PDB file of C-alpha atoms in Angstrom:
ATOM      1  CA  UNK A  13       0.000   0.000   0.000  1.00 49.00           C
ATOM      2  CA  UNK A  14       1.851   3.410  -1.244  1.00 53.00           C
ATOM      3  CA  UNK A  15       1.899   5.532   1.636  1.00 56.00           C
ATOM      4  CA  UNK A  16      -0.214   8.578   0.212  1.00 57.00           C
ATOM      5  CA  UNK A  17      -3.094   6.305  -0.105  1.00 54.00           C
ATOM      6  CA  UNK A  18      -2.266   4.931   3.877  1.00 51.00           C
ATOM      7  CA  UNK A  19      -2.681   9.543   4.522  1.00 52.00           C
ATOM      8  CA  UNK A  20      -5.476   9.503   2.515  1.00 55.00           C
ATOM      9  CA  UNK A  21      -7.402   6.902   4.232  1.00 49.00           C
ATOM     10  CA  UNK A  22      -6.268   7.944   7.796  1.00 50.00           C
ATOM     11  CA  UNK A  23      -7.390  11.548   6.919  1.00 46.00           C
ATOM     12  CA  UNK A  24     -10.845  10.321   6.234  1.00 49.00           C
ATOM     13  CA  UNK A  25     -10.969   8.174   9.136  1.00 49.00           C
ATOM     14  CA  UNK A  26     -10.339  11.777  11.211  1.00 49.00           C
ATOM     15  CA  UNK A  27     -12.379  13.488   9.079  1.00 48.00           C
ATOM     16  CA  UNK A  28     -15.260  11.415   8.732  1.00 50.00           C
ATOM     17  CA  UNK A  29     -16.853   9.815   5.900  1.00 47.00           C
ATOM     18  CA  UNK A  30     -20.253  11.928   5.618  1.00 46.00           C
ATOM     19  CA  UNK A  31     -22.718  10.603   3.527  1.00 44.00           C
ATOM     20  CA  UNK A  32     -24.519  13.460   1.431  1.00 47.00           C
ATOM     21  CA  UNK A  33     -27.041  14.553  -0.901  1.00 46.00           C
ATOM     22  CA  UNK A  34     -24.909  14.032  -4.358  1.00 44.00           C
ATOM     23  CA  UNK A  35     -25.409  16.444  -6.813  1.00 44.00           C
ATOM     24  CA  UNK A  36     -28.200  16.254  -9.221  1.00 45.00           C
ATOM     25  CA  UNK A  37     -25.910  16.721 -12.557  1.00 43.00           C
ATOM     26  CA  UNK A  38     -21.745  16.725 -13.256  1.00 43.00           C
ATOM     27  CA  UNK A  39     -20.753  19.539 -15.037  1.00 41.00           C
ATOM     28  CA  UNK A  40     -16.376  17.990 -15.120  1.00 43.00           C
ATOM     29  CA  UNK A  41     -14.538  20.001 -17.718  1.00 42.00           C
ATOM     30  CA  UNK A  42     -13.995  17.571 -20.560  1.00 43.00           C
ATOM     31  CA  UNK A  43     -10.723  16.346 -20.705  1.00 43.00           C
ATOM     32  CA  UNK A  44      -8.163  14.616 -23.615  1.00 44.00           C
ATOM     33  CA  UNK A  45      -9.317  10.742 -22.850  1.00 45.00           C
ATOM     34  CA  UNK A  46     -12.188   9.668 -25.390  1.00 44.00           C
ATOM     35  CA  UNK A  47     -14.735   7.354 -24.054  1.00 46.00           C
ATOM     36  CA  UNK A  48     -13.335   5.019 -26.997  1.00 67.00           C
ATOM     37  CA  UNK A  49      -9.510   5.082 -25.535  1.00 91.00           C
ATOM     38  CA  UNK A  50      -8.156   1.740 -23.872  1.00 94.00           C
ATOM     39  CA  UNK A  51      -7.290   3.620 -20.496  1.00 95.00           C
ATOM     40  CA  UNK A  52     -11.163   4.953 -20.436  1.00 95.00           C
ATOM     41  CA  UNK A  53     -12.539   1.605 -20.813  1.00 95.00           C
ATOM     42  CA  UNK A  54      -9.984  -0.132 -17.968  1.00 96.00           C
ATOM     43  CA  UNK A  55     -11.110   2.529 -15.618  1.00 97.00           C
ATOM     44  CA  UNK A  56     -14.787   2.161 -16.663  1.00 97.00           C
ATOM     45  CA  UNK A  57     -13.986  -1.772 -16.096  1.00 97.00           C
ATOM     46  CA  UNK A  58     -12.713  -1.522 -12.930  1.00 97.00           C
ATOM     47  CA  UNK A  59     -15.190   1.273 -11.662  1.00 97.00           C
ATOM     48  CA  UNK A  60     -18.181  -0.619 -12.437  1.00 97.00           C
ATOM     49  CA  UNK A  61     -16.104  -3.575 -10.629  1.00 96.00           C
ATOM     50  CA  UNK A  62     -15.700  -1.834  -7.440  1.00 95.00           C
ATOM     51  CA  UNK A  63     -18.562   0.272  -7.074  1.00 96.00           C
ATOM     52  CA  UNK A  64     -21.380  -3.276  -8.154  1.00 96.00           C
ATOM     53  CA  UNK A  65     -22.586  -1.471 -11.307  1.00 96.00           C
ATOM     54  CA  UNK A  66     -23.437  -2.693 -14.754  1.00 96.00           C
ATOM     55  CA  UNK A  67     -20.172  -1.779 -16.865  1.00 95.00           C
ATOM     56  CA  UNK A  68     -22.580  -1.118 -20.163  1.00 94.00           C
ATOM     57  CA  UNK A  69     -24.310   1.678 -18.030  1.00 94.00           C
ATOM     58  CA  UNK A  70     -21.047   3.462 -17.224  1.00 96.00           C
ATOM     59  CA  UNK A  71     -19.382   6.479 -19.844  1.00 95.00           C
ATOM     60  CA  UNK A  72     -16.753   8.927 -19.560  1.00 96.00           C
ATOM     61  CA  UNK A  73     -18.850  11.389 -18.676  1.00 95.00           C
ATOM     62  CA  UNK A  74     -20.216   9.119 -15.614  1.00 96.00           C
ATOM     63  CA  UNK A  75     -19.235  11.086 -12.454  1.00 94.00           C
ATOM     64  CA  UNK A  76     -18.614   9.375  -8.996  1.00 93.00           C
ATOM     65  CA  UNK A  77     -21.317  11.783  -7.852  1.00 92.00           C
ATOM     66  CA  UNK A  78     -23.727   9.446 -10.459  1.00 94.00           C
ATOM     67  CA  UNK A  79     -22.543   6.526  -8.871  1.00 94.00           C
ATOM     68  CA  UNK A  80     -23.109   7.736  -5.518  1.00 92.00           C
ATOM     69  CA  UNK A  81     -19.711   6.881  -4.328  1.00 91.00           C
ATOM     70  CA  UNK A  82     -18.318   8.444  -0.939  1.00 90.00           C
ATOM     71  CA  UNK A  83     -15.250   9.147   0.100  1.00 87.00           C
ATOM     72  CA  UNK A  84     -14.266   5.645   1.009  1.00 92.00           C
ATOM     73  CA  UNK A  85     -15.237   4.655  -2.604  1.00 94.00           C
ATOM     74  CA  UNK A  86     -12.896   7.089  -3.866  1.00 91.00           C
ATOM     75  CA  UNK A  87      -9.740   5.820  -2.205  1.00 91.00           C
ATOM     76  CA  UNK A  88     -10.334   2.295  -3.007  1.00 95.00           C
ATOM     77  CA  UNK A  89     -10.795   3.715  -6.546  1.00 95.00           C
ATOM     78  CA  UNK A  90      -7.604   5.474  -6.529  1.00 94.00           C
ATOM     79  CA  UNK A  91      -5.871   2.779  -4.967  1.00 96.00           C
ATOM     80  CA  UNK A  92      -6.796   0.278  -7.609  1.00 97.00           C
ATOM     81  CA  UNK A  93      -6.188   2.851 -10.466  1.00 97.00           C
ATOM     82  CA  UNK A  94      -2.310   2.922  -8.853  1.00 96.00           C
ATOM     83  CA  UNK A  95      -2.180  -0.375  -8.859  1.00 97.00           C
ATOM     84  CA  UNK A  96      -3.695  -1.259 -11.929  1.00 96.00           C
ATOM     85  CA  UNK A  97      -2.041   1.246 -14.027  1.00 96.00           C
ATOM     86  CA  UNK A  98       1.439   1.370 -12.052  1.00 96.00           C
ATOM     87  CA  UNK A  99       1.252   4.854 -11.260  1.00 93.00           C
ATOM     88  CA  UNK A 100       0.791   7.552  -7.910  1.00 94.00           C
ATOM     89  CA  UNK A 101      -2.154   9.883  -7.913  1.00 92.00           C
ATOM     90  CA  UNK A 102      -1.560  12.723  -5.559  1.00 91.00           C
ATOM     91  CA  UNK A 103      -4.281  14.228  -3.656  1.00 86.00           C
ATOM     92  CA  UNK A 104      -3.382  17.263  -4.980  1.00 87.00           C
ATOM     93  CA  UNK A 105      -3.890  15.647  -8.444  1.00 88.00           C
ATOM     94  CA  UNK A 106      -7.532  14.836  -7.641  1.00 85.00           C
ATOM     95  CA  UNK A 107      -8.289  18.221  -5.886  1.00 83.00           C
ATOM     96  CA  UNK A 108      -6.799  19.922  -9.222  1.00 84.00           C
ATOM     97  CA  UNK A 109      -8.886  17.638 -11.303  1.00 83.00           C
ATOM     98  CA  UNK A 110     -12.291  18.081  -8.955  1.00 80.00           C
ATOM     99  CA  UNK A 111     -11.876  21.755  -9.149  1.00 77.00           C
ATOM    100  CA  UNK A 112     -11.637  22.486  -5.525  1.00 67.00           C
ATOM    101  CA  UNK A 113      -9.222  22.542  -2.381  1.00 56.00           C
ATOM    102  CA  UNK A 114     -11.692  20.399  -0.700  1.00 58.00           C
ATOM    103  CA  UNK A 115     -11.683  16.888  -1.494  1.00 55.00           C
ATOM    104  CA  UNK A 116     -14.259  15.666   0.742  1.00 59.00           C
ATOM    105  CA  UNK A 117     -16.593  18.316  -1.268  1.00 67.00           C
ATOM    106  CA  UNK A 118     -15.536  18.542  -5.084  1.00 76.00           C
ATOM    107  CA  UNK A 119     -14.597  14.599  -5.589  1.00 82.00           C
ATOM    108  CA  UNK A 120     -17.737  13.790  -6.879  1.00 84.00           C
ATOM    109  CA  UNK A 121     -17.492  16.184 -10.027  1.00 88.00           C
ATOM    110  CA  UNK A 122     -14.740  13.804 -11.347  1.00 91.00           C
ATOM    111  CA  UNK A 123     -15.830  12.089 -14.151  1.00 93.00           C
ATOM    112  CA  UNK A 124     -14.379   8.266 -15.570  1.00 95.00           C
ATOM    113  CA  UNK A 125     -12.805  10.611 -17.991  1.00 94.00           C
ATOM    114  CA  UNK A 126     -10.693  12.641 -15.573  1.00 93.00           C
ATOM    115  CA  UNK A 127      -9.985   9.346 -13.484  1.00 94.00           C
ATOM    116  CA  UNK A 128      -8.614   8.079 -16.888  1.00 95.00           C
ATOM    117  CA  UNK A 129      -6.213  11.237 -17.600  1.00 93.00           C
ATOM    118  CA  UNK A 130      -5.186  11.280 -13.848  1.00 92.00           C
ATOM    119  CA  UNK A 131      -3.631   7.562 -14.770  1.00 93.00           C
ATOM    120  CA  UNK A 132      -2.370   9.178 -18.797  1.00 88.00           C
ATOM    121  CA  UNK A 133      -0.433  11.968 -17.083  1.00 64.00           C
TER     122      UNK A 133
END
């Protein structure tokens, strides 16, 4: 276990993992990965895996807010994505991609797309 992801999940243990109200719509800035590329269909694979969805029903444009993940859900995610792709995802990387310094708040505006560039960078 990489030791960013250990932070990650100890700062949600302090922080709490809240369950709230997701948003009713994504509006994620569209990034470079098409829904057609090979990364966006591994993380679409391994999304609908983890969170017990129906991998037809999933597109790039799916948002973790759509799949009503929490923060929990997210770290898994990310931890998998490292795994699976052989890379480290900051936290700073995901607040950057969500659009806000929070990441308990603005994590559920990412999108399967931006999941898949986070891996691509």
């Amino acid at each position: 276990m990489k030791s960013h992801a250990v932070f990650t999940l100890i700062l949600l243990a302090i922080v709490g993992c809240s369950i709230s109200d997701p948003p009713a719509t994504s509006s994620s800035a569209a990034t470079d990965a098409t829904p057609t590329s090979p990364t966006v269909t591994r993380v679409l694979a391994i999304a609908a895996e983890q969170m017990g969805v129906d991998q037809s029903k999933l597109e790039a444009s799916t948002s973790l807010a759509d799949l009503g993940a929490d923060e929990l859900d997210l770290v898994e995610l990310v931890m998998t994505l490292e795994e699976e792709f052989d890379q480290t995802i900051s936290d700073a990387e995901i607040e950057r991609m969500s659009g806000g310094t929070d990441l308990t708040k603005g994590f559920g505006k990412l999108t399967m797309a931006d999941l898949a560039a986070l891996v691509e960078d």
